[in-house]
Amino acid sequence: MKRLFLLLPVLMLLVLFSPDLPRAHAYQPQDSAHVPVGDLTRMFSHHPATTTEGSGQNVPAMSALSCLNGLAGAYPCHNVDLLAFVPTNTLCAGVSGADLWGWTDPADGKEYAVMSHGSSTSFVDISDPVNPVLLGCLPAPSPNFLWRDVEMYGNYAFIVGDAPPSDSVAPHGVQIFDLTQLRNVPRPPAAPVTFQETARYAGGRIHSLTINTATGYAYLAASESCGRTLEIINVKNPTAPQFAGCLTMSHPTTGAALRTHEAHCVRYKGPDKKFTNKEICFFANESALTVVDVTNKTFDANTRQLTKAVVLSNSDYPGRQYTHQGWLTPDQRYFLLGDEEDELLNAPQNTRTYLWNVSKLRAITLINGYEHATTCIDHQVYVRGSLAYESNYACGLRILDTSRVGAGQLTEVGFFDTSPTDNGPVFKGAWGNYPFFKSGVVIVADIEQGLFILKPKVGP
């Protein structure tokens, strides 16, 4: 998701944390539990300019454009059709978009896109994906957030927000919204409904969140409630989340406090049998990829830090600039990692996805950095089956075959360029995507343009 940056290009060899399984660093009361303030500049440098620059784009709505001869309308493509496009100025925010997620109603199988914006969240019925219907909007606590993120647990959406320190915004915490309310909205409504949040988990700015639906814990990155480190909450009772601890990790060589940018947490079923059924998290920690066993969430009442979390490995890597986000393959043997600044700060460099062998959690190894044909910045990657779906800013959605990931190879099998007028390492275009609908529809949030509803000809 979304931040940036200290211009200190660093080339470091792969470093593995000591095999004696050190505990995740828990600060003592005399220690600062805060990431150094200066380091926060890495999160707050690019989006204000690019969002303002792109906010004037009001592309018309469109639907049912097949990808023919490399184009769907004006959009370059391969093996991906455009089912519908909902422009930003007709969604709830009216200016720009942030991340999105999907929800499938268990009562009737209808699919919904939930897209966050700086001042609101849009709820769109895409059960007829060629004719999407905006049902309503959930206002943010105040209108000036720049980063917002959303994920689901059961029938509830959890929404967080962040802004540069200089911006005046209301405390955000976690907005919680009961998605079953969408069932009662007419199709189409006379006007989009202005919803009220169902509940709120109190707190300040939070940069991103990840929910482990298998365990019922949400991981809040750069949470002000934990001094801009990681906060964990129990969401098993969705309308009354409970604090479950802060977690601060340290850089493998410098010992400096790391700030988590995004997490991918699973109930482990992978090849390292010692950890079967444990809750294992892969943390993109800005300057390291850190693997932690967070099964035991005992925390110190004074420091609020987890005391039993076990760091299994903690790795820097050559070419690292900003360790951003990643996702496991279904067999949990490999991890695809995106670095958000390497294309920019290591230029000239093609779009690079770092491929890791994580079959031994205590000794993960970098296979290589697979380079795409483009030079765009990679942002969010998700894996479904044998395919990886990357939102690569100005190059849009890229779909990659991962069947040879163990040999260090990815193969592009489809793409849809949501931002055809932009190219290269710029922070414009596709922010996030959601490829997990049963229908095979993939939704993409474009910062400047809006919501794209796509149907790849590969995959489900």
PDB file of C-alpha atoms in Angstrom, residues 189-395:
ATOM      1  CA  PRO A 189     -31.178   3.650  -5.508  1.00  0.00           C
ATOM      2  CA  ALA A 190     -32.804   7.024  -6.163  1.00  0.00           C
ATOM      3  CA  ALA A 191     -29.512   8.445  -4.921  1.00  0.00           C
ATOM      4  CA  PRO A 192     -26.517   6.748  -3.315  1.00  0.00           C
ATOM      5  CA  VAL A 193     -27.235   6.061   0.334  1.00  0.00           C
ATOM      6  CA  THR A 194     -25.115   7.836   2.938  1.00  0.00           C
ATOM      7  CA  PHE A 195     -24.329   5.043   5.356  1.00  0.00           C
ATOM      8  CA  GLN A 196     -23.366   5.230   9.014  1.00  0.00           C
ATOM      9  CA  GLU A 197     -20.560   3.133  10.431  1.00  0.00           C
ATOM     10  CA  THR A 198     -21.717   0.138  12.456  1.00  0.00           C
ATOM     11  CA  ALA A 199     -18.937   0.447  15.016  1.00  0.00           C
ATOM     12  CA  ARG A 200     -15.534   2.058  15.477  1.00  0.00           C
ATOM     13  CA  TYR A 201     -12.332   0.747  17.020  1.00  0.00           C
ATOM     14  CA  ALA A 202     -10.831   3.858  18.587  1.00  0.00           C
ATOM     15  CA  GLY A 203      -7.423   5.000  17.456  1.00  0.00           C
ATOM     16  CA  GLY A 204      -5.552   7.432  15.281  1.00  0.00           C
ATOM     17  CA  ARG A 205      -3.988   7.189  11.859  1.00  0.00           C
ATOM     18  CA  ILE A 206      -3.310   3.717  10.479  1.00  0.00           C
ATOM     19  CA  HIS A 207      -1.516   3.216   7.193  1.00  0.00           C
ATOM     20  CA  SER A 208      -2.870  -0.164   6.087  1.00  0.00           C
ATOM     21  CA  LEU A 209      -4.474  -3.298   7.444  1.00  0.00           C
ATOM     22  CA  THR A 210      -4.443  -7.013   6.761  1.00  0.00           C
ATOM     23  CA  ILE A 211      -6.950  -9.450   8.231  1.00  0.00           C
ATOM     24  CA  ASN A 212      -6.167 -13.107   8.759  1.00  0.00           C
ATOM     25  CA  THR A 213      -9.655 -14.503   8.247  1.00  0.00           C
ATOM     26  CA  ALA A 214      -8.513 -17.938   9.428  1.00  0.00           C
ATOM     27  CA  THR A 215      -7.686 -16.662  12.922  1.00  0.00           C
ATOM     28  CA  GLY A 216      -9.767 -13.520  13.341  1.00  0.00           C
ATOM     29  CA  TYR A 217      -6.902 -11.085  13.890  1.00  0.00           C
ATOM     30  CA  ALA A 218      -6.317  -7.811  12.061  1.00  0.00           C
ATOM     31  CA  TYR A 219      -2.847  -6.337  11.630  1.00  0.00           C
ATOM     32  CA  LEU A 220      -2.765  -2.531  11.569  1.00  0.00           C
ATOM     33  CA  ALA A 221       0.417  -1.149  10.028  1.00  0.00           C
ATOM     34  CA  ALA A 222       1.975   2.123  11.209  1.00  0.00           C
ATOM     35  CA  SER A 223      -0.717   2.577  13.845  1.00  0.00           C
ATOM     36  CA  GLU A 224      -0.458   5.723  15.944  1.00  0.00           C
ATOM     37  CA  SER A 225      -1.819   3.743  18.885  1.00  0.00           C
ATOM     38  CA  CYS A 226       1.404   1.703  18.842  1.00  0.00           C
ATOM     39  CA  GLY A 227       3.785   4.573  18.134  1.00  0.00           C
ATOM     40  CA  ARG A 228       3.558   4.041  14.362  1.00  0.00           C
ATOM     41  CA  THR A 229       4.552   0.392  14.644  1.00  0.00           C
ATOM     42  CA  LEU A 230       2.271  -2.636  14.202  1.00  0.00           C
ATOM     43  CA  GLU A 231      -0.944  -2.992  16.179  1.00  0.00           C
ATOM     44  CA  ILE A 232      -2.850  -6.284  16.367  1.00  0.00           C
ATOM     45  CA  ILE A 233      -6.543  -6.482  17.210  1.00  0.00           C
ATOM     46  CA  ASN A 234      -8.906  -9.395  17.738  1.00  0.00           C
ATOM     47  CA  VAL A 235     -11.891  -9.023  15.386  1.00  0.00           C
ATOM     48  CA  LYS A 236     -13.655 -12.310  16.111  1.00  0.00           C
ATOM     49  CA  ASN A 237     -16.471 -10.192  17.482  1.00  0.00           C
ATOM     50  CA  PRO A 238     -16.468  -7.754  14.560  1.00  0.00           C
ATOM     51  CA  THR A 239     -18.392  -4.951  16.236  1.00  0.00           C
ATOM     52  CA  ALA A 240     -16.262  -5.005  19.387  1.00  0.00           C
ATOM     53  CA  PRO A 241     -12.599  -5.574  18.448  1.00  0.00           C
ATOM     54  CA  GLN A 242     -10.119  -6.067  21.256  1.00  0.00           C
ATOM     55  CA  PHE A 243      -6.526  -4.865  21.472  1.00  0.00           C
ATOM     56  CA  ALA A 244      -4.114  -7.812  21.147  1.00  0.00           C
ATOM     57  CA  GLY A 245      -0.710  -6.141  21.314  1.00  0.00           C
ATOM     58  CA  CYS A 246       1.880  -4.009  19.557  1.00  0.00           C
ATOM     59  CA  LEU A 247       4.823  -5.539  17.721  1.00  0.00           C
ATOM     60  CA  THR A 248       8.075  -3.744  17.008  1.00  0.00           C
ATOM     61  CA  MET A 249      10.778  -5.544  15.061  1.00  0.00           C
ATOM     62  CA  SER A 250      14.417  -4.611  14.508  1.00  0.00           C
ATOM     63  CA  HIS A 251      16.567  -4.422  11.386  1.00  0.00           C
ATOM     64  CA  PRO A 252      18.789  -7.521  11.029  1.00  0.00           C
ATOM     65  CA  THR A 253      22.057  -5.553  10.902  1.00  0.00           C
ATOM     66  CA  THR A 254      21.490  -2.041  12.236  1.00  0.00           C
ATOM     67  CA  GLY A 255      19.114  -2.982  15.046  1.00  0.00           C
ATOM     68  CA  ALA A 256      16.959   0.024  14.201  1.00  0.00           C
ATOM     69  CA  ALA A 257      13.246  -0.291  14.817  1.00  0.00           C
ATOM     70  CA  LEU A 258      11.364  -1.414  11.728  1.00  0.00           C
ATOM     71  CA  ARG A 259       7.954  -0.155  10.772  1.00  0.00           C
ATOM     72  CA  THR A 260       5.632  -2.609   9.103  1.00  0.00           C
ATOM     73  CA  HIS A 261       4.146  -1.367   5.876  1.00  0.00           C
ATOM     74  CA  GLU A 262       1.996  -4.405   5.080  1.00  0.00           C
ATOM     75  CA  ALA A 263       1.535  -7.938   6.347  1.00  0.00           C
ATOM     76  CA  HIS A 264       0.442 -11.286   4.975  1.00  0.00           C
ATOM     77  CA  CYS A 265      -0.628 -13.611   7.784  1.00  0.00           C
ATOM     78  CA  VAL A 266      -1.807 -17.210   7.486  1.00  0.00           C
ATOM     79  CA  ARG A 267      -2.641 -20.273   9.507  1.00  0.00           C
ATOM     80  CA  TYR A 268       0.393 -22.175   8.335  1.00  0.00           C
ATOM     81  CA  LYS A 269      -0.094 -25.315   6.198  1.00  0.00           C
ATOM     82  CA  GLY A 270       3.202 -25.195   4.333  1.00  0.00           C
ATOM     83  CA  PRO A 271       6.214 -27.501   4.019  1.00  0.00           C
ATOM     84  CA  ASP A 272       7.924 -26.530   7.299  1.00  0.00           C
ATOM     85  CA  LYS A 273       5.967 -29.005   9.408  1.00  0.00           C
ATOM     86  CA  LYS A 274       7.251 -27.689  12.739  1.00  0.00           C
ATOM     87  CA  PHE A 275       4.929 -24.735  12.296  1.00  0.00           C
ATOM     88  CA  THR A 276       1.764 -26.458  11.066  1.00  0.00           C
ATOM     89  CA  ASN A 277      -1.342 -24.617  12.309  1.00  0.00           C
ATOM     90  CA  LYS A 278       0.733 -21.796  13.783  1.00  0.00           C
ATOM     91  CA  GLU A 279      -0.145 -18.226  12.854  1.00  0.00           C
ATOM     92  CA  ILE A 280       2.753 -17.051  10.711  1.00  0.00           C
ATOM     93  CA  CYS A 281       3.108 -13.507   9.389  1.00  0.00           C
ATOM     94  CA  PHE A 282       5.280 -12.195   6.593  1.00  0.00           C
ATOM     95  CA  PHE A 283       5.929  -8.537   7.329  1.00  0.00           C
ATOM     96  CA  ALA A 284       7.090  -6.099   4.665  1.00  0.00           C
ATOM     97  CA  ASN A 285       9.023  -3.888   7.042  1.00  0.00           C
ATOM     98  CA  GLU A 286      10.250  -1.126   4.717  1.00  0.00           C
ATOM     99  CA  SER A 287      13.879  -2.315   4.869  1.00  0.00           C
ATOM    100  CA  ALA A 288      13.504  -6.039   5.570  1.00  0.00           C
ATOM    101  CA  LEU A 289      11.231  -9.031   5.014  1.00  0.00           C
ATOM    102  CA  THR A 290      10.516 -10.453   8.456  1.00  0.00           C
ATOM    103  CA  VAL A 291       8.805 -13.768   9.225  1.00  0.00           C
ATOM    104  CA  VAL A 292       7.278 -14.034  12.692  1.00  0.00           C
ATOM    105  CA  ASP A 293       5.347 -16.671  14.615  1.00  0.00           C
ATOM    106  CA  VAL A 294       2.606 -14.601  16.252  1.00  0.00           C
ATOM    107  CA  THR A 295       0.570 -17.522  17.593  1.00  0.00           C
ATOM    108  CA  ASN A 296       1.110 -16.516  21.222  1.00  0.00           C
ATOM    109  CA  LYS A 297      -0.167 -12.972  21.609  1.00  0.00           C
ATOM    110  CA  THR A 298       0.774 -12.414  25.237  1.00  0.00           C
ATOM    111  CA  PHE A 299       1.679  -8.754  25.691  1.00  0.00           C
ATOM    112  CA  ASP A 300       3.254  -6.658  28.437  1.00  0.00           C
ATOM    113  CA  ALA A 301       0.680  -4.485  30.187  1.00  0.00           C
ATOM    114  CA  ASN A 302       3.140  -1.589  30.496  1.00  0.00           C
ATOM    115  CA  THR A 303       4.837  -1.542  27.102  1.00  0.00           C
ATOM    116  CA  ARG A 304       1.851  -3.116  25.286  1.00  0.00           C
ATOM    117  CA  GLN A 305       4.400  -5.061  23.221  1.00  0.00           C
ATOM    118  CA  LEU A 306       4.038  -8.758  22.384  1.00  0.00           C
ATOM    119  CA  THR A 307       6.470 -10.759  24.506  1.00  0.00           C
ATOM    120  CA  LYS A 308       6.096 -14.242  22.996  1.00  0.00           C
ATOM    121  CA  ALA A 309       6.198 -13.483  19.281  1.00  0.00           C
ATOM    122  CA  VAL A 310       9.137 -15.324  17.714  1.00  0.00           C
ATOM    123  CA  VAL A 311      11.132 -13.890  14.818  1.00  0.00           C
ATOM    124  CA  LEU A 312      11.904 -16.832  12.535  1.00  0.00           C
ATOM    125  CA  SER A 313      13.847 -14.943   9.871  1.00  0.00           C
ATOM    126  CA  ASN A 314      14.657 -11.340   9.122  1.00  0.00           C
ATOM    127  CA  SER A 315      16.166 -10.574   5.735  1.00  0.00           C
ATOM    128  CA  ASP A 316      17.489  -7.647   3.787  1.00  0.00           C
ATOM    129  CA  TYR A 317      18.211  -8.170   0.089  1.00  0.00           C
ATOM    130  CA  PRO A 318      20.274  -6.748  -2.778  1.00  0.00           C
ATOM    131  CA  GLY A 319      18.657  -3.758  -4.470  1.00  0.00           C
ATOM    132  CA  ARG A 320      16.297  -3.098  -1.603  1.00  0.00           C
ATOM    133  CA  GLN A 321      14.827   0.377  -1.408  1.00  0.00           C
ATOM    134  CA  TYR A 322      11.355   0.096   0.165  1.00  0.00           C
ATOM    135  CA  THR A 323      10.064  -3.336   1.186  1.00  0.00           C
ATOM    136  CA  HIS A 324       6.392  -2.854   0.500  1.00  0.00           C
ATOM    137  CA  GLN A 325       4.036  -5.863   0.235  1.00  0.00           C
ATOM    138  CA  GLY A 326       3.879  -9.491  -0.816  1.00  0.00           C
ATOM    139  CA  TRP A 327       1.874 -12.717  -0.969  1.00  0.00           C
ATOM    140  CA  LEU A 328       2.427 -16.452  -0.586  1.00  0.00           C
ATOM    141  CA  THR A 329       1.806 -19.042  -3.261  1.00  0.00           C
ATOM    142  CA  PRO A 330      -1.027 -21.436  -2.315  1.00  0.00           C
ATOM    143  CA  ASP A 331       1.413 -24.156  -1.198  1.00  0.00           C
ATOM    144  CA  GLN A 332       3.077 -21.583   1.094  1.00  0.00           C
ATOM    145  CA  ARG A 333       6.459 -22.548  -0.335  1.00  0.00           C
ATOM    146  CA  TYR A 334       7.224 -19.279  -2.137  1.00  0.00           C
ATOM    147  CA  PHE A 335       6.671 -15.596  -1.414  1.00  0.00           C
ATOM    148  CA  LEU A 336       6.364 -12.860  -4.051  1.00  0.00           C
ATOM    149  CA  LEU A 337       7.581  -9.514  -2.731  1.00  0.00           C
ATOM    150  CA  GLY A 338       7.240  -6.041  -4.172  1.00  0.00           C
ATOM    151  CA  ASP A 339       9.663  -3.199  -3.436  1.00  0.00           C
ATOM    152  CA  GLU A 340       7.956   0.104  -4.133  1.00  0.00           C
ATOM    153  CA  GLU A 341      11.005   2.283  -4.689  1.00  0.00           C
ATOM    154  CA  ASP A 342      13.575   0.111  -6.437  1.00  0.00           C
ATOM    155  CA  GLU A 343      12.373   0.959  -9.948  1.00  0.00           C
ATOM    156  CA  LEU A 344      12.585   4.651  -9.066  1.00  0.00           C
ATOM    157  CA  LEU A 345      15.778   4.856  -7.021  1.00  0.00           C
ATOM    158  CA  ASN A 346      17.732   2.136  -8.833  1.00  0.00           C
ATOM    159  CA  ALA A 347      16.788   3.482 -12.267  1.00  0.00           C
ATOM    160  CA  PRO A 348      17.219   2.396 -14.922  1.00  0.00           C
ATOM    161  CA  GLN A 349      15.605  -0.798 -13.690  1.00  0.00           C
ATOM    162  CA  ASN A 350      12.681  -2.793 -15.018  1.00  0.00           C
ATOM    163  CA  THR A 351       9.715  -3.691 -12.830  1.00  0.00           C
ATOM    164  CA  ARG A 352      11.041  -6.252 -10.385  1.00  0.00           C
ATOM    165  CA  THR A 353       9.283  -8.883  -8.266  1.00  0.00           C
ATOM    166  CA  TYR A 354      11.477 -10.520  -5.640  1.00  0.00           C
ATOM    167  CA  LEU A 355      10.937 -14.283  -5.476  1.00  0.00           C
ATOM    168  CA  TRP A 356      11.664 -16.004  -2.173  1.00  0.00           C
ATOM    169  CA  ASN A 357      11.882 -19.650  -1.185  1.00  0.00           C
ATOM    170  CA  VAL A 358      10.222 -19.718   2.238  1.00  0.00           C
ATOM    171  CA  SER A 359       9.924 -23.498   2.593  1.00  0.00           C
ATOM    172  CA  LYS A 360      12.176 -23.242   5.670  1.00  0.00           C
ATOM    173  CA  LEU A 361      10.766 -20.439   7.755  1.00  0.00           C
ATOM    174  CA  ARG A 362      13.937 -20.055   9.804  1.00  0.00           C
ATOM    175  CA  ALA A 363      16.074 -19.742   6.681  1.00  0.00           C
ATOM    176  CA  ILE A 364      14.191 -18.083   3.851  1.00  0.00           C
ATOM    177  CA  THR A 365      16.270 -17.449   0.734  1.00  0.00           C
ATOM    178  CA  LEU A 366      15.999 -15.038  -2.152  1.00  0.00           C
ATOM    179  CA  ILE A 367      15.794 -16.938  -5.447  1.00  0.00           C
ATOM    180  CA  ASN A 368      16.141 -13.826  -7.574  1.00  0.00           C
ATOM    181  CA  GLY A 369      14.481 -10.598  -8.616  1.00  0.00           C
ATOM    182  CA  TYR A 370      12.362 -11.351 -11.669  1.00  0.00           C
ATOM    183  CA  GLU A 371      12.304  -8.397 -14.059  1.00  0.00           C
ATOM    184  CA  HIS A 372       9.296  -7.610 -16.216  1.00  0.00           C
ATOM    185  CA  ALA A 373       9.458  -5.925 -19.605  1.00  0.00           C
ATOM    186  CA  THR A 374       8.105  -2.656 -18.134  1.00  0.00           C
ATOM    187  CA  THR A 375       9.724  -0.046 -15.885  1.00  0.00           C
ATOM    188  CA  CYS A 376       6.638   0.799 -13.808  1.00  0.00           C
ATOM    189  CA  ILE A 377       6.554   0.649 -10.019  1.00  0.00           C
ATOM    190  CA  ASP A 378       4.939  -2.480  -8.613  1.00  0.00           C
ATOM    191  CA  HIS A 379       2.502  -1.807  -5.789  1.00  0.00           C
ATOM    192  CA  GLN A 380       0.192  -4.646  -4.687  1.00  0.00           C
ATOM    193  CA  VAL A 381       0.473  -8.350  -5.578  1.00  0.00           C
ATOM    194  CA  TYR A 382      -1.961 -11.179  -4.781  1.00  0.00           C
ATOM    195  CA  VAL A 383      -1.752 -14.825  -5.759  1.00  0.00           C
ATOM    196  CA  ARG A 384      -4.687 -17.040  -6.696  1.00  0.00           C
ATOM    197  CA  GLY A 385      -3.921 -20.536  -7.894  1.00  0.00           C
ATOM    198  CA  SER A 386      -0.956 -20.405 -10.250  1.00  0.00           C
ATOM    199  CA  LEU A 387      -1.459 -16.744 -11.168  1.00  0.00           C
ATOM    200  CA  ALA A 388      -0.155 -13.575  -9.557  1.00  0.00           C
ATOM    201  CA  TYR A 389      -2.120 -10.364 -10.009  1.00  0.00           C
ATOM    202  CA  GLU A 390      -0.007  -7.233  -9.694  1.00  0.00           C
ATOM    203  CA  SER A 391      -1.213  -3.634  -9.556  1.00  0.00           C
ATOM    204  CA  ASN A 392       1.757  -1.851 -11.063  1.00  0.00           C
ATOM    205  CA  TYR A 393       0.725   1.790 -10.958  1.00  0.00           C
ATOM    206  CA  ALA A 394       1.153   3.313 -14.456  1.00  0.00           C
ATOM    207  CA  CYS A 395       1.258  -0.138 -16.112  1.00  0.00           C
TER     208      CYS A 395
END
